C-alpha cells in the first residue's frame, strides 16, 4: 500500500514537470530552449513526445488512484463506534446549577 502511495507521488511530480514543459501559447519550456531543442529533435517530435508522456502519466495516475482505493480496508465498525458514542451522549445527565434567590430589581437612578 505504501509503495503505491509513493508511486502516486512520483507520478504527480513527473506529471507537473511535463505539463510545465509543454509548448503552450507563450512558448513553454521547450520553446525557451531555442535552437538547441530543434536541432536535437524536431519541435513537432518534442511536443508529441511530451504530450504522449503526459497522457500516459495522467492515465497511470487515475489507474493507481482507483487501484489504491480498492485495496483500502473498509471497516464497517467505524459507523458502529459513532453510533455508540451518540447513544452514550444522549444518556448523559446534564448537571443542574444551584438555584440562587432572586434579588429584587433595583430602580435606575433618576437623572
Coordinates of C-alpha atoms in Angstrom, one line a residue:
X1 CA 0.0 0.0 0.0
X2 CA 2.8 2.5 0.9
X3 CA 4.6 1.6 -2.2
X4 CA 1.7 2.6 -4.4
X5 CA 1.2 5.9 -2.5
X6 CA 4.8 6.8 -3.0
X7 CA 4.4 5.8 -6.7
X8 CA 1.4 8.1 -7.0
X9 CA 3.5 10.9 -5.5
X10 CA 6.3 10.3 -8.0
X11 CA 3.8 10.2 -10.9
X12 CA 2.3 13.5 -9.7
X13 CA 5.7 15.3 -9.6
X14 CA 6.6 14.0 -13.1
X15 CA 3.2 15.0 -14.4
X16 CA 3.6 18.5 -13.1
X17 CA 7.0 18.8 -14.7
X18 CA 5.7 17.5 -18.0
X19 CA 2.8 19.9 -18.0
X20 CA 5.1 22.8 -17.3
X21 CA 7.4 21.7 -20.1
X22 CA 4.7 21.6 -22.7
X23 CA 4.6 24.1 -25.5
X24 CA 1.8 26.5 -24.9
X25 CA 0.7 29.8 -26.5
X26 CA 3.5 31.5 -24.6
X27 CA 6.2 29.1 -25.8
X28 CA 6.6 26.9 -22.7
X29 CA 9.8 25.3 -21.5
X30 CA 10.5 23.6 -24.8
X31 CA 10.1 27.0 -26.6
X32 CA 12.7 28.6 -24.3
X33 CA 15.3 26.1 -25.2
X34 CA 15.7 27.7 -28.6
X35 CA 17.7 26.2 -31.4
X36 CA 19.2 23.5 -29.2
X37 CA 15.9 21.6 -28.9
X38 CA 15.0 21.9 -32.6
X39 CA 18.5 20.8 -33.7
X40 CA 18.5 17.7 -31.4
X41 CA 14.9 16.6 -32.2
X42 CA 12.4 18.5 -34.2
X43 CA 9.9 20.7 -32.4
X44 CA 7.0 18.5 -33.5
X45 CA 8.7 15.4 -32.3
X46 CA 9.5 17.0 -28.9
X47 CA 5.9 18.2 -28.5
X48 CA 4.4 14.8 -29.4
X49 CA 6.8 13.0 -27.0
X50 CA 5.9 15.3 -24.1
X51 CA 2.2 15.1 -25.0
X52 CA 2.3 11.3 -25.1
X53 CA 4.2 11.1 -21.8
X54 CA 1.7 13.5 -20.2
X55 CA -1.2 11.3 -21.3
X56 CA 0.5 8.2 -20.1
X57 CA 1.2 9.7 -16.7
X58 CA -2.3 11.1 -16.4
X59 CA -3.8 7.7 -17.2
X60 CA -1.4 5.9 -14.8
X61 CA -2.3 8.3 -12.0
X62 CA -6.0 7.6 -12.5
X63 CA -5.4 3.8 -12.5
X64 CA -3.2 4.0 -9.5
X65 CA -5.6 6.1 -7.6
X66 CA -8.5 3.8 -8.3
X67 CA -6.4 0.8 -7.5
X68 CA -5.2 2.1 -4.1
X69 CA -8.9 2.9 -3.3
X70 CA -9.8 -0.7 -4.0
X71 CA -7.1 -2.0 -1.6
X72 CA -8.0 0.3 1.3
X73 CA -9.7 -1.9 4.0
X74 CA -13.3 -0.8 4.5
X75 CA -14.1 -1.0 8.2
X76 CA -17.8 -1.2 8.9
X77 CA -17.1 -0.9 12.7
X78 CA -16.5 2.8 12.3
X79 CA -20.2 3.5 11.9
X80 CA -21.0 1.4 15.0
X81 CA -18.5 3.3 17.1
X82 CA -20.0 6.6 16.0
X83 CA -23.5 5.3 16.8
X84 CA -22.4 4.1 20.3
X85 CA -20.9 7.5 21.1
X86 CA -24.1 9.3 20.0
X87 CA -26.2 7.0 22.1
X88 CA -24.0 7.4 25.2
X89 CA -24.1 11.2 24.7
X90 CA -27.9 11.2 24.8
X91 CA -27.8 9.1 28.0
X92 CA -25.6 11.5 29.9
X93 CA -27.2 13.7 32.5
X94 CA -26.6 17.4 32.5
X95 CA -25.7 18.9 35.9
X96 CA -28.0 21.5 37.2
X97 CA -27.0 24.8 38.6
X98 CA -27.9 25.6 42.2
X99 CA -30.8 27.9 42.5
X100 CA -30.0 31.4 43.8
X101 CA -32.6 33.6 45.4
X102 CA -33.9 36.2 43.0
X103 CA -32.9 39.6 44.0
X104 CA -35.4 42.5 43.9
X105 CA -34.8 44.7 40.9
X106 CA -33.3 48.0 41.7
X107 CA -34.5 51.2 40.2
X108 CA -32.3 53.1 37.9
X109 CA -31.0 56.4 39.4
X110 CA -33.0 59.4 38.4
X111 CA -31.3 61.8 36.2

